[in-house]
Tab-separated table of C-alpha atoms in Angstrom:
chain	number	residue	atom	x	y	z
V	14	MET	CA	-2.491	24.472	29.056
V	15	LYS	CA	-4.004	24.982	25.615
V	16	THR	CA	-1.562	22.476	24.146
V	17	ASN	CA	-2.527	19.877	26.773
V	18	LYS	CA	-6.224	20.425	26.047
V	19	ALA	CA	-5.637	20.009	22.322
V	20	ILE	CA	-3.789	16.733	22.894
V	21	ILE	CA	-6.578	15.458	25.163
V	22	VAL	CA	-9.231	16.353	22.568
V	23	LYS	CA	-7.327	14.560	19.809
V	24	LEU	CA	-6.846	11.476	21.953
V	25	MET	CA	-10.561	11.480	22.791
V	26	ILE	CA	-11.421	11.690	19.089
V	27	SER	CA	-9.072	8.765	18.399
V	28	PHE	CA	-10.729	6.735	21.168
V	29	ILE	CA	-14.204	7.518	19.814
V	30	LEU	CA	-13.154	6.415	16.319
V	31	LEU	CA	-11.686	3.236	17.767
V	32	THR	CA	-14.914	2.560	19.677
V	33	LEU	CA	-17.132	3.260	16.676
V	34	CYS	CA	-15.153	0.834	14.551
V	35	MET	CA	-16.199	-1.927	16.948
V	36	ASN	CA	-19.592	-1.954	15.237
V	37	PRO	CA	-19.090	-4.567	12.526
V	38	ASP	CA	-22.184	-3.363	10.673
V	39	GLY	CA	-20.979	0.200	10.144
V	40	LEU	CA	-21.620	3.538	11.809
V	41	TYR	CA	-25.048	4.084	10.332
V	42	ALA	CA	-26.234	0.515	10.031
V	43	SER	CA	-29.927	-0.215	10.282
V	44	GLU	CA	-31.921	-3.325	9.767
V	45	SER	CA	-30.696	-4.881	6.529
V	46	SER	CA	-32.123	-3.402	3.341
V	47	GLN	CA	-30.216	-5.929	1.257
V	48	VAL	CA	-32.049	-8.126	-1.256
V	49	ALA	CA	-32.403	-11.661	0.135
V	50	ILE	CA	-30.246	-13.922	-2.038
V	51	GLU	CA	-30.189	-17.655	-1.424
V	52	SER	CA	-29.572	-19.037	-4.925
V	53	VAL	CA	-28.025	-18.111	-8.265
V	54	LYS	CA	-31.518	-17.477	-9.623
V	55	ASP	CA	-31.986	-14.645	-7.111
V	56	ILE	CA	-28.979	-12.831	-8.619
V	57	GLU	CA	-30.854	-12.553	-11.921
V	58	LYS	CA	-33.267	-10.029	-10.392
V	59	PRO	CA	-32.991	-6.441	-11.754
V	60	GLY	CA	-30.801	-3.961	-9.869
V	61	ILE	CA	-28.561	-6.494	-8.114
V	62	ARG	CA	-25.221	-4.955	-7.129
V	63	ILE	CA	-22.382	-7.355	-7.899
V	64	GLY	CA	-18.908	-6.663	-6.565
V	65	MET	CA	-15.908	-8.246	-8.206
V	66	ASP	CA	-12.407	-8.883	-6.916
V	67	ASN	CA	-10.231	-6.509	-8.960
V	68	THR	CA	-7.695	-9.253	-9.701
V	69	LEU	CA	-10.355	-10.979	-11.792
V	70	ASN	CA	-11.034	-9.959	-15.364
V	71	ILE	CA	-14.478	-11.495	-15.813
V	72	GLN	CA	-16.805	-8.510	-16.130
V	73	LYS	CA	-17.761	-9.729	-19.625
V	74	GLU	CA	-18.879	-13.123	-18.253
V	75	ILE	CA	-20.785	-11.456	-15.389
V	76	LYS	CA	-22.531	-9.056	-17.757
V	77	GLU	CA	-23.546	-11.876	-20.075
V	78	LYS	CA	-24.957	-13.980	-17.228
V	79	PHE	CA	-26.542	-11.072	-15.309
V	80	PRO	CA	-27.300	-8.300	-17.847
V	81	ASN	CA	-29.348	-6.240	-15.361
V	82	ALA	CA	-26.676	-6.194	-12.642
V	83	GLU	CA	-24.585	-3.222	-11.552
V	84	ILE	CA	-20.896	-4.242	-11.470
V	85	GLN	CA	-18.454	-2.681	-8.990
V	86	PHE	CA	-14.758	-3.385	-8.336
V	87	TYR	CA	-13.097	-3.956	-4.950
V	88	ASN	CA	-10.123	-5.685	-3.442
V	89	ALA	CA	-11.011	-8.758	-1.417
V	90	VAL	CA	-11.181	-7.253	2.084
V	91	ASN	CA	-13.060	-4.114	1.024
V	92	GLY	CA	-15.451	-6.152	-1.110
V	93	MET	CA	-16.421	-8.377	1.796
V	94	GLU	CA	-16.824	-5.379	4.074
V	95	ALA	CA	-19.076	-3.727	1.459
V	96	LEU	CA	-21.139	-6.914	1.426
V	97	LYS	CA	-21.543	-6.783	5.204
V	98	LEU	CA	-22.546	-3.107	5.045
V	99	ASP	CA	-25.213	-3.767	2.381
V	100	LYS	CA	-23.319	-1.752	-0.214
V	101	LEU	CA	-23.264	-4.931	-2.330
V	102	ASP	CA	-25.708	-7.790	-2.836
V	103	VAL	CA	-23.148	-10.279	-4.182
V	104	PHE	CA	-19.352	-10.446	-4.206
V	105	ILE	CA	-17.504	-12.604	-6.740
V	106	TYR	CA	-14.421	-14.206	-5.216
V	107	GLY	CA	-12.223	-17.293	-5.385
V	108	GLU	CA	-13.548	-20.324	-3.504
V	109	VAL	CA	-10.190	-21.300	-1.992
V	110	GLN	CA	-9.457	-17.789	-0.739
V	111	PHE	CA	-12.946	-17.501	0.752
V	112	LYS	CA	-12.528	-20.776	2.646
V	113	ALA	CA	-9.191	-19.510	3.966
V	114	ALA	CA	-10.870	-16.284	5.096
V	115	LYS	CA	-13.542	-18.253	6.976
V	116	PHE	CA	-10.831	-20.421	8.541
V	117	ASN	CA	-9.061	-17.238	9.716
V	118	GLY	CA	-12.119	-15.923	11.538
V	119	MET	CA	-14.031	-13.934	8.922
V	120	THR	CA	-17.771	-13.989	9.716
V	121	GLY	CA	-21.013	-12.636	8.297
V	122	ILE	CA	-20.577	-13.965	4.744
V	123	LYS	CA	-21.424	-17.260	3.090
V	124	ALA	CA	-21.082	-18.817	-0.352
V	125	ILE	CA	-24.136	-19.755	-2.391
V	126	GLU	CA	-24.135	-23.533	-2.464
V	127	ASP	CA	-26.120	-24.243	-5.638
V	128	GLY	CA	-23.493	-23.161	-8.154
V	129	TYR	CA	-20.406	-21.134	-9.016
V	130	LEU	CA	-19.700	-18.659	-11.800
V	131	LEU	CA	-16.780	-20.356	-13.537
V	132	SER	CA	-13.373	-21.939	-12.967
V	133	ARG	CA	-10.049	-20.252	-13.598
V	134	GLU	CA	-6.619	-21.814	-13.981
V	135	VAL	CA	-3.813	-20.365	-11.862
V	136	ALA	CA	-0.305	-19.974	-13.293
V	137	PHE	CA	2.934	-18.010	-12.946
V	138	GLY	CA	3.416	-14.799	-14.870
V	139	VAL	CA	6.750	-15.178	-16.688
V	140	SER	CA	8.963	-12.284	-17.780
V	141	LYS	CA	10.381	-12.024	-21.279
V	142	TYR	CA	13.484	-10.296	-19.918
V	143	CYS	CA	14.910	-12.806	-17.436
V	144	ASP	CA	18.691	-13.350	-17.741
V	145	ILE	CA	18.297	-17.124	-17.441
V	146	PRO	CA	18.332	-18.672	-20.946
V	147	ASN	CA	15.053	-20.324	-22.005
V	148	PHE	CA	13.500	-19.197	-18.724
V	149	GLU	CA	9.875	-19.702	-19.766
V	150	GLU	CA	10.590	-23.195	-21.068
V	151	LYS	CA	12.377	-24.148	-17.833
V	152	VAL	CA	9.499	-22.808	-15.715
V	153	ASN	CA	7.035	-24.904	-17.730
V	154	ASP	CA	9.239	-27.997	-17.419
V	155	PHE	CA	9.345	-27.456	-13.649
V	156	VAL	CA	5.558	-27.067	-13.314
V	157	ASP	CA	4.967	-30.129	-15.485
V	158	LYS	CA	7.400	-32.180	-13.362
V	159	MET	CA	5.741	-31.015	-10.113
V	160	LYS	CA	2.324	-31.997	-11.440
V	161	ARG	CA	3.473	-35.422	-12.625
V	162	ASP	CA	5.298	-36.400	-9.435
V	163	GLY	CA	2.439	-35.254	-7.172
V	164	THR	CA	4.263	-32.322	-5.531
V	165	ILE	CA	1.619	-29.792	-6.588
V	166	GLU	CA	-1.125	-32.047	-5.251
V	167	ARG	CA	0.674	-32.413	-1.902
V	168	ILE	CA	1.154	-28.638	-1.640
V	169	TYR	CA	-2.529	-28.082	-2.477
V	170	ASP	CA	-3.597	-30.595	0.151
V	171	LYS	CA	-1.324	-29.095	2.823
V	172	TRP	CA	-2.104	-25.406	2.327
V	173	ILE	CA	-5.638	-25.450	0.998
V	174	VAL	CA	-7.336	-28.614	2.264
V	175	ARG	CA	-5.705	-28.962	5.704
V	176	GLY	CA	-4.825	-25.270	6.197
V	177	GLU	CA	-1.288	-25.953	7.421
V	178	ILE	CA	1.391	-23.244	7.326
V	179	THR	CA	5.076	-23.794	6.592
V	180	PRO	CA	7.490	-20.960	7.534
V	181	SER	CA	9.579	-19.750	4.620
V	182	SER	CA	12.731	-20.621	6.594
V	183	GLU	CA	11.795	-24.303	6.199
V	184	MET	CA	11.327	-24.077	2.446
V	185	PRO	CA	14.069	-25.490	0.155
V	186	ARG	CA	17.006	-23.451	-1.140
V	187	ALA	CA	19.467	-24.024	-3.970
V	188	LYS	CA	22.726	-25.521	-2.629
V	189	ASN	CA	25.124	-23.753	-5.011
V	190	PRO	CA	23.147	-20.876	-6.520
V	191	THR	CA	24.456	-19.337	-9.722
V	192	GLY	CA	22.165	-16.328	-9.885
V	193	THR	CA	19.001	-14.734	-8.503
V	194	ILE	CA	15.420	-14.460	-9.693
V	195	THR	CA	13.056	-11.750	-8.481
V	196	VAL	CA	9.499	-12.856	-7.807
V	197	GLY	CA	6.687	-10.340	-7.543
V	198	THR	CA	3.794	-11.178	-5.250
V	199	ILE	CA	0.930	-9.339	-3.551
V	200	GLY	CA	1.419	-10.772	-0.049
V	201	GLU	CA	-2.300	-10.465	0.774
V	202	LEU	CA	-3.837	-13.654	-0.646
V	203	VAL	CA	-4.354	-16.359	1.956
V	204	PRO	CA	-3.378	-19.210	1.397
V	205	PHE	CA	-1.417	-18.468	-1.776
V	206	SER	CA	0.803	-15.531	-0.768
V	207	PHE	CA	0.479	-13.882	2.642
V	208	TYR	CA	2.275	-12.820	5.805
V	209	SER	CA	2.290	-15.014	8.883
V	210	GLY	CA	3.560	-12.432	11.353
V	211	SER	CA	6.473	-10.881	9.476
V	212	ASP	CA	7.139	-14.038	7.434
V	213	LEU	CA	6.069	-14.069	3.772
V	214	THR	CA	4.710	-17.541	3.096
V	215	GLY	CA	1.966	-19.427	1.252
V	216	ALA	CA	1.375	-22.186	-1.278
V	217	GLU	CA	2.725	-20.187	-4.227
V	218	ILE	CA	5.667	-18.942	-2.174
V	219	GLU	CA	6.632	-22.565	-1.517
V	220	ILE	CA	6.283	-23.421	-5.205
V	221	ALA	CA	8.486	-20.423	-6.065
V	222	TYR	CA	11.169	-21.641	-3.641
V	223	LEU	CA	10.990	-25.090	-5.256
V	224	LEU	CA	11.384	-23.463	-8.676
V	225	ALA	CA	14.482	-21.549	-7.509
V	226	GLU	CA	15.954	-24.787	-6.183
V	227	TYR	CA	15.171	-26.496	-9.497
V	228	LEU	CA	16.896	-23.686	-11.441
V	229	GLY	CA	19.839	-23.556	-9.010
V	230	VAL	CA	19.387	-19.872	-8.146
V	231	ASN	CA	18.602	-17.654	-5.171
V	232	ILE	CA	15.187	-16.058	-4.886
V	233	GLU	CA	14.104	-12.557	-3.834
V	234	PHE	CA	10.486	-11.546	-3.282
V	235	SER	CA	9.105	-8.103	-4.005
V	236	VAL	CA	5.655	-7.337	-2.610
V	237	ALA	CA	3.584	-4.933	-4.724
V	238	SER	CA	0.000	-3.981	-5.524
V	239	TRP	CA	-1.855	-5.898	-8.222
V	240	ASP	CA	-1.336	-3.125	-10.793
V	241	GLY	CA	2.314	-2.932	-9.820
V	242	LEU	CA	2.810	-6.663	-10.366
V	243	ILE	CA	1.484	-6.555	-13.931
V	244	SER	CA	3.483	-3.396	-14.734
V	245	GLY	CA	6.662	-4.819	-13.188
V	246	LEU	CA	6.338	-8.065	-15.128
V	247	SER	CA	5.838	-6.256	-18.437
V	248	VAL	CA	9.030	-4.172	-18.072
V	249	GLY	CA	11.231	-6.879	-16.552
V	250	LYS	CA	11.247	-5.602	-12.962
V	251	PHE	CA	10.140	-9.093	-11.892
V	252	ASP	CA	11.277	-12.351	-13.447
V	253	LEU	CA	8.184	-14.110	-12.190
V	254	VAL	CA	4.814	-13.197	-10.663
V	255	ALA	CA	3.363	-15.652	-8.137
V	256	SER	CA	0.111	-14.191	-6.874
V	257	CYS	CA	-2.850	-16.408	-7.777
V	258	LEU	CA	-2.579	-15.151	-11.357
V	259	TYR	CA	-5.602	-16.366	-13.307
V	260	ILE	CA	-5.000	-17.244	-16.947
V	261	ASP	CA	-7.026	-14.797	-18.990
V	262	GLU	CA	-7.271	-14.773	-22.791
V	263	SER	CA	-7.401	-10.977	-23.032
V	264	ARG	CA	-4.258	-10.619	-20.896
V	265	LYS	CA	-2.275	-13.144	-22.922
V	266	LYS	CA	-1.463	-10.404	-25.435
V	267	GLY	CA	0.733	-8.637	-22.882
V	268	THR	CA	1.452	-11.324	-20.286
V	269	ASN	CA	3.336	-14.618	-20.610
V	270	TYR	CA	1.832	-17.400	-18.513
V	271	SER	CA	3.385	-20.656	-17.424
V	272	ILE	CA	1.352	-23.819	-17.770
V	273	PRO	CA	-1.279	-23.867	-14.976
V	274	TYR	CA	-0.668	-25.606	-11.658
V	275	PHE	CA	-3.968	-24.935	-9.803
V	276	GLU	CA	-7.590	-24.514	-10.753
V	277	GLU	CA	-9.963	-22.437	-8.652
V	278	LYS	CA	-13.718	-22.036	-8.744
V	279	ILE	CA	-15.070	-18.491	-8.648
V	280	SER	CA	-17.890	-18.357	-6.096
V	281	TYR	CA	-20.869	-16.138	-5.331
V	282	LEU	CA	-20.626	-14.680	-1.821
V	283	VAL	CA	-23.600	-13.158	0.014
V	284	LYS	CA	-24.276	-11.765	3.464
V	285	GLU	CA	-25.525	-14.116	6.144
V	286	LYS	CA	-27.316	-13.376	9.375
V	287	GLU	CA	-25.058	-13.374	12.416
V	288	SER	CA	-25.885	-14.064	16.021
V	289	SER	CA	-25.841	-11.140	18.435
V	290	HIS	CA	-22.425	-9.631	19.074
V	291	SER	CA	-20.574	-9.715	22.361
V	292	ASP	CA	-20.134	-6.551	24.407
V	293	TRP	CA	-17.932	-3.825	22.955
V	294	ILE	CA	-15.158	-4.239	25.552
V	295	SER	CA	-14.756	-7.905	24.589
V	296	GLN	CA	-14.779	-6.871	20.921
V	297	ILE	CA	-11.998	-4.356	21.514
V	298	LYS	CA	-9.872	-6.928	23.327
V	299	TYR	CA	-10.476	-9.538	20.624
V	300	ARG	CA	-9.727	-7.196	17.724
V	301	ILE	CA	-6.638	-5.732	19.367
V	302	HIS	CA	-5.369	-9.272	19.901
V	303	ARG	CA	-6.163	-10.260	16.289
V	304	THR	CA	-4.694	-7.103	14.779
V	305	LEU	CA	-1.594	-6.544	16.908
V	306	ILE	CA	-0.771	-9.444	19.229
V	307	GLU	CA	-1.534	-12.557	17.186
V	308	ASN	CA	1.519	-13.686	15.185
V	309	ASP	CA	3.357	-10.559	16.468
V	310	ARG	CA	1.583	-8.400	13.891
V	311	TRP	CA	2.633	-5.270	15.766
V	312	LYS	CA	6.145	-5.941	14.466
V	313	THR	CA	4.742	-5.690	10.941
V	314	LEU	CA	3.436	-2.190	11.686
V	315	ILE	CA	6.745	-1.173	13.286
V	316	SER	CA	8.586	-2.309	10.163
V	317	GLY	CA	6.234	-0.310	7.943
V	318	PHE	CA	6.533	2.705	10.244
V	319	GLY	CA	10.326	2.636	9.871
V	320	THR	CA	10.065	2.485	6.078
V	321	THR	CA	7.647	5.431	6.085
V	322	LEU	CA	10.112	7.503	8.146
V	323	ILE	CA	12.995	6.631	5.799
V	324	ILE	CA	11.031	7.742	2.731
V	325	THR	CA	9.698	10.845	4.497
V	326	PHE	CA	13.036	12.227	5.668
V	327	GLY	CA	15.022	10.895	2.701
V	328	GLY	CA	12.580	12.493	0.271
V	329	PHE	CA	12.510	15.761	2.222
V	330	PHE	CA	16.303	15.937	2.326
V	331	LEU	CA	16.436	15.553	-1.459
V	332	ALA	CA	13.575	18.057	-1.809
V	333	ASN	CA	15.569	20.685	0.112
V	334	ILE	CA	18.534	20.290	-2.232
V	335	LEU	CA	16.367	20.446	-5.357
V	336	GLY	CA	14.284	23.279	-3.911
V	337	ALA	CA	17.376	25.396	-3.282
V	338	ILE	CA	18.794	24.699	-6.756
V	339	PHE	CA	15.594	25.485	-8.631
V	340	CYS	CA	14.878	28.509	-6.455
V	341	ALA	CA	18.251	29.902	-7.484
V	342	MET	CA	17.410	29.155	-11.129
V	343	LEU	CA	14.021	30.867	-10.786
V	344	MET	CA	15.630	33.989	-9.343
V	345	SER	CA	18.412	33.965	-11.894
V	346	LYS	CA	18.523	36.620	-14.634
V	347	ASN	CA	19.525	33.885	-17.060
V	348	LYS	CA	16.411	33.172	-19.137
V	349	VAL	CA	17.487	29.626	-19.984
V	350	LEU	CA	17.891	28.639	-16.324
V	351	ASN	CA	14.652	30.409	-15.470
V	352	SER	CA	12.776	28.532	-18.198
V	353	ILE	CA	14.176	25.154	-17.139
V	354	ALA	CA	13.098	25.746	-13.533
V	355	SER	CA	9.628	26.906	-14.595
V	356	LEU	CA	9.231	23.855	-16.840
V	357	TYR	CA	10.258	21.505	-14.021
V	358	ILE	CA	7.903	23.104	-11.515
V	359	GLY	CA	5.005	23.135	-13.968
V	360	PHE	CA	5.563	19.469	-14.789
V	361	MET	CA	5.639	18.440	-11.131
V	362	GLN	CA	2.571	20.495	-10.246
V	363	GLY	CA	0.559	18.722	-12.938
V	364	MET	CA	1.798	15.184	-12.221
V	365	PRO	CA	-0.072	12.902	-9.742
V	366	ILE	CA	2.408	11.393	-7.295
V	367	VAL	CA	1.245	7.806	-7.927
V	368	VAL	CA	1.827	8.197	-11.676
V	369	LEU	CA	5.247	9.758	-11.064
V	370	LEU	CA	6.293	6.933	-8.725
V	371	MET	CA	5.223	4.259	-11.211
V	372	ILE	CA	7.075	5.998	-14.075
V	373	ILE	CA	10.246	6.223	-11.967
V	374	TYR	CA	10.105	2.646	-10.667
V	375	TYR	CA	8.714	0.691	-13.613
V	376	ILE	CA	10.012	2.717	-16.570
V	377	ILE	CA	13.056	4.824	-15.678
V	378	PHE	CA	14.482	2.225	-13.245
V	379	GLY	CA	12.558	-0.681	-14.800
V	380	LYS	CA	15.465	-3.010	-15.557
V	381	THR	CA	17.741	-1.938	-12.716
V	382	ASP	CA	18.119	-3.123	-9.129
V	383	VAL	CA	16.862	0.193	-7.732
V	384	SER	CA	14.466	-0.574	-4.886
V	385	GLY	CA	11.004	0.841	-4.412
V	386	VAL	CA	12.216	2.773	-1.369
V	387	VAL	CA	14.889	4.577	-3.401
V	388	ALA	CA	12.402	5.242	-6.218
V	389	SER	CA	9.962	6.666	-3.661
V	390	ILE	CA	12.616	8.947	-2.154
V	391	VAL	CA	13.442	10.225	-5.646
V	392	GLY	CA	9.765	10.681	-6.539
V	393	PHE	CA	8.820	12.560	-3.383
V	394	GLY	CA	12.058	14.541	-3.538
V	395	LEU	CA	11.219	15.719	-7.052
V	396	MET	CA	7.595	16.509	-6.217
V	397	THR	CA	8.212	18.304	-2.925
V	398	GLY	CA	11.328	20.004	-4.303
V	399	ALA	CA	9.140	21.882	-6.794
V	400	ASP	CA	6.895	23.149	-3.986
V	401	LEU	CA	9.847	24.115	-1.798
V	402	SER	CA	11.502	26.080	-4.599
V	403	LEU	CA	8.426	28.305	-4.818
V	404	SER	CA	8.263	28.616	-1.015
V	405	PHE	CA	11.959	29.570	-0.864
V	406	LYS	CA	11.466	32.151	-3.597
V	407	SER	CA	8.413	33.659	-1.908
V	408	ALA	CA	10.181	33.837	1.469
V	409	LEU	CA	13.260	35.534	-0.025
V	410	HIS	CA	11.132	38.066	-1.862
V	411	GLY	CA	9.396	38.816	1.440
V	412	VAL	CA	12.588	40.270	2.907
V	413	ASP	CA	12.792	44.020	2.371
V	414	LYS	CA	15.304	45.049	-0.286
V	415	GLY	CA	16.628	47.624	2.126
V	416	GLN	CA	18.227	44.761	4.052
V	417	TRP	CA	20.528	44.079	1.099
V	418	GLU	CA	21.467	47.742	0.816
V	419	ALA	CA	22.086	48.064	4.559
V	420	ALA	CA	24.361	45.033	4.559
V	421	TYR	CA	26.289	46.270	1.519
V	422	SER	CA	26.764	49.652	3.199
V	423	LEU	CA	28.376	47.848	6.142
V	424	GLY	CA	30.829	46.194	3.788
V	425	PHE	CA	29.261	42.743	3.652
V	426	SER	CA	29.949	40.650	0.580
V	427	LYS	CA	27.025	39.289	-1.455
V	428	SER	CA	27.332	35.773	-0.024
V	429	LYS	CA	27.750	37.039	3.546
V	430	THR	CA	24.723	39.279	3.097
V	431	PHE	CA	22.606	36.409	1.855
V	432	PHE	CA	23.595	33.819	4.474
V	433	GLY	CA	24.071	36.233	7.386
V	434	VAL	CA	21.209	38.678	6.881
V	435	ILE	CA	18.653	37.706	4.236
V	436	PHE	CA	18.373	33.932	4.637
V	437	PRO	CA	17.792	33.915	8.457
V	438	GLN	CA	14.896	36.367	8.062
V	439	ALA	CA	13.405	34.444	5.128
V	440	ALA	CA	13.748	31.119	6.972
V	441	VAL	CA	11.767	32.360	9.970
V	442	GLY	CA	8.970	33.535	7.703
V	443	MET	CA	8.621	30.257	5.831
V	444	LEU	CA	9.039	27.790	8.730
V	445	PRO	CA	5.297	27.106	9.160
V	446	ILE	CA	4.902	26.328	5.438
V	447	TYR	CA	8.148	24.345	5.489
V	448	PHE	CA	6.907	21.977	8.192
V	449	SER	CA	3.483	21.763	6.560
V	450	GLN	CA	5.174	20.438	3.421
V	451	LEU	CA	7.099	17.886	5.497
V	452	ILE	CA	3.828	16.652	7.012
V	453	ALA	CA	2.164	16.583	3.577
V	454	LEU	CA	5.055	14.486	2.249
V	455	MET	CA	4.739	12.083	5.189
V	456	LYS	CA	1.020	11.585	4.530
V	457	GLY	CA	1.637	11.237	0.805
V	458	THR	CA	3.880	8.212	1.362
V	459	ALA	CA	0.722	6.140	1.919
V	460	VAL	CA	0.676	5.394	-1.843
V	461	VAL	CA	4.157	3.858	-2.128
V	462	GLY	CA	2.682	0.339	-2.044
V	463	TYR	CA	2.198	0.810	-5.796
V	464	VAL	CA	5.967	0.512	-6.241
V	465	ALA	CA	6.620	-2.551	-4.080
V	466	VAL	CA	7.291	-0.710	-0.810
V	467	MET	CA	6.106	-2.153	2.494
V	468	ASP	CA	5.300	1.118	4.243
V	469	LEU	CA	2.925	1.706	7.156
V	470	THR	CA	-0.220	1.746	4.997
V	471	LYS	CA	0.794	-1.336	3.029
V	472	MET	CA	1.561	-3.222	6.230
V	473	GLY	CA	-1.894	-2.236	7.458
V	474	ASP	CA	-3.302	-3.779	4.263
V	475	VAL	CA	-1.300	-6.940	4.916
V	476	ILE	CA	-2.835	-7.212	8.392
V	477	ARG	CA	-6.313	-6.565	6.987
V	478	SER	CA	-5.859	-9.371	4.476
V	479	ALA	CA	-4.833	-11.756	7.257
V	480	THR	CA	-7.590	-10.853	9.727
V	481	PHE	CA	-10.303	-9.862	7.216
V	482	ASP	CA	-11.126	-6.990	9.547
V	483	ALA	CA	-11.447	-4.097	7.120
V	484	VAL	CA	-11.786	-1.337	9.718
V	485	PHE	CA	-9.721	-1.916	12.839
V	486	SER	CA	-6.236	-1.948	11.295
V	487	LEU	CA	-7.130	1.145	9.234
V	488	ILE	CA	-8.030	3.028	12.404
V	489	ILE	CA	-4.761	2.003	14.052
V	490	VAL	CA	-2.777	3.127	10.990
V	491	ALA	CA	-4.700	6.420	10.940
V	492	ILE	CA	-3.891	7.035	14.617
V	493	ILE	CA	-0.182	6.364	13.969
V	494	TYR	CA	-0.186	8.907	11.121
V	495	LEU	CA	-2.018	11.380	13.365
V	496	LEU	CA	0.562	10.963	16.131
V	497	MET	CA	3.434	11.365	13.654
V	498	ALA	CA	1.894	14.601	12.363
V	499	GLN	CA	1.313	15.921	15.899
V	500	ILE	CA	4.926	15.235	16.869
V	501	MET	CA	6.141	17.123	13.783
V	502	ILE	CA	3.822	20.042	14.598
V	503	PHE	CA	5.046	20.071	18.218
V	504	VAL	CA	8.696	20.116	17.115
V	505	SER	CA	7.999	22.879	14.580
V	506	LYS	CA	6.437	25.075	17.284
V	507	ILE	CA	9.468	24.607	19.555
V	508	ILE	CA	11.850	25.553	16.736
V	509	LEU	CA	9.704	28.534	15.752
V	510	LYS	CA	9.710	29.847	19.339
V	511	LYS	CA	13.499	29.568	19.420
V	512	VAL	CA	14.165	31.437	16.177
V	513	ASP	CA	11.247	33.874	15.784
V	514	PRO	CA	12.124	37.159	17.524
V	515	VAL	CA	8.455	38.124	17.810
V	516	LEU	CA	7.639	34.973	19.760
V	517	ARG	CA	10.765	35.328	21.893
V	518	LYS	CA	9.667	38.801	23.018
V	519	ARG	CA	6.506	37.286	24.485
V	520	LEU	CA	8.609	35.638	27.197
V	521	ILE	CA	9.412	38.268	29.802
V	522	LYS	CA	10.997	37.188	33.062
V	523	GLY	CA	9.775	33.646	32.495
V	524	VAL	CA	6.130	34.731	32.101
V	525	LYS	CA	4.398	33.976	28.800
V	526	ILE	CA	2.363	36.921	27.499
V	527	GLY	CA	-0.347	36.440	24.847
């Protein structure tokens, strides 16, 4: 009965969160306290809070133009949500991407019409380590040819002016490919690189397919965070980056650019007054349809959910092996083995998981074909393995030494004593902690988007970028994680009741006591 009540309470909390997120102005919204901004001149007022898309590197230009402003950094969806919630007065963002957001249903924000900050040229990021000879020169020849024969202009008109979408299956392929290029992209920038349902498409995706056809090679796309794209390009993980990459003088020192193929104006976005909202039931229906039903976006979440499970259980399996090995080394009388285990555990305890994942993927496996999923399994296996080794050691030390002596007196060998007497008792004692570490690992996988993994959280980000609804998809992802954790807790309790003799004694003649 208690279990049923707990489930009901958790479901009610989830429903309340889902209902609260229907308020597009935030949980504690009041009448707007935001400074009224209608022109560029209004931005020059002291204390204006300017948000900037974190893919831009123009804080110097903003500071020069608006010396009294407070500059903050956001990704596109979060920046626009902050603008709606009056956490920002102005958001700096690309004009083309903003128009695409408006076309896709984003409301409550407008662009200042009397000017723009600056223009930025868009180009490919080109790796120095591609196996194709003279790769950078060939990429530039391709872009130049596309510009001269009008292909770039036609692509711009189709994707950006008319807002048409071409499925990737209809994009050109090389007839007799002689190799493969790997293209890094963010997958969240409409109309340049984004998901239509589960299909990665966009203007730059089409240009990348045309480039592969021109070079006579196959093409593979790897979706990563912005930081991951730059890191991957610098170490040769990607041959090319196609993700609305603005040419920036300061980045030229570490990044090779192709010649530009687009130019985009950087606009000032401000909040606009909206008409009264429809009733909350209609809002729920609309946002569920936008987030899950439209373009079969629920399939995107299912795909990410599967990847999260693979990393969770793959990483935990590896962690058990490493935990057992290093536990044995910790308990060994050999000082060398003991020191190695202590050094490993100390290193893992002081290493943030995001940093570890990026080192494994972009440095250790930088020039290999190891996928982000494999790198994540290794990273979480190493990190959780250190914690498990200490848990194993603590559980084994918790078994009375008299158990060893009693087993030896009965003629048991050392191995039979350990596996038949000591280990079963230690395992029962550490089961709650053991499952807690599994759940912690599962929740920790939310950061694997940094290493080009399309997990549950990353797929939620993809949906957010398509719908420009910063809250609803996050709540759905949070509920999925909550349900996953509750299932693991439920299973752990069943196992504990089966193996713990204390809990088994509470069941007498089918009646539960206590």
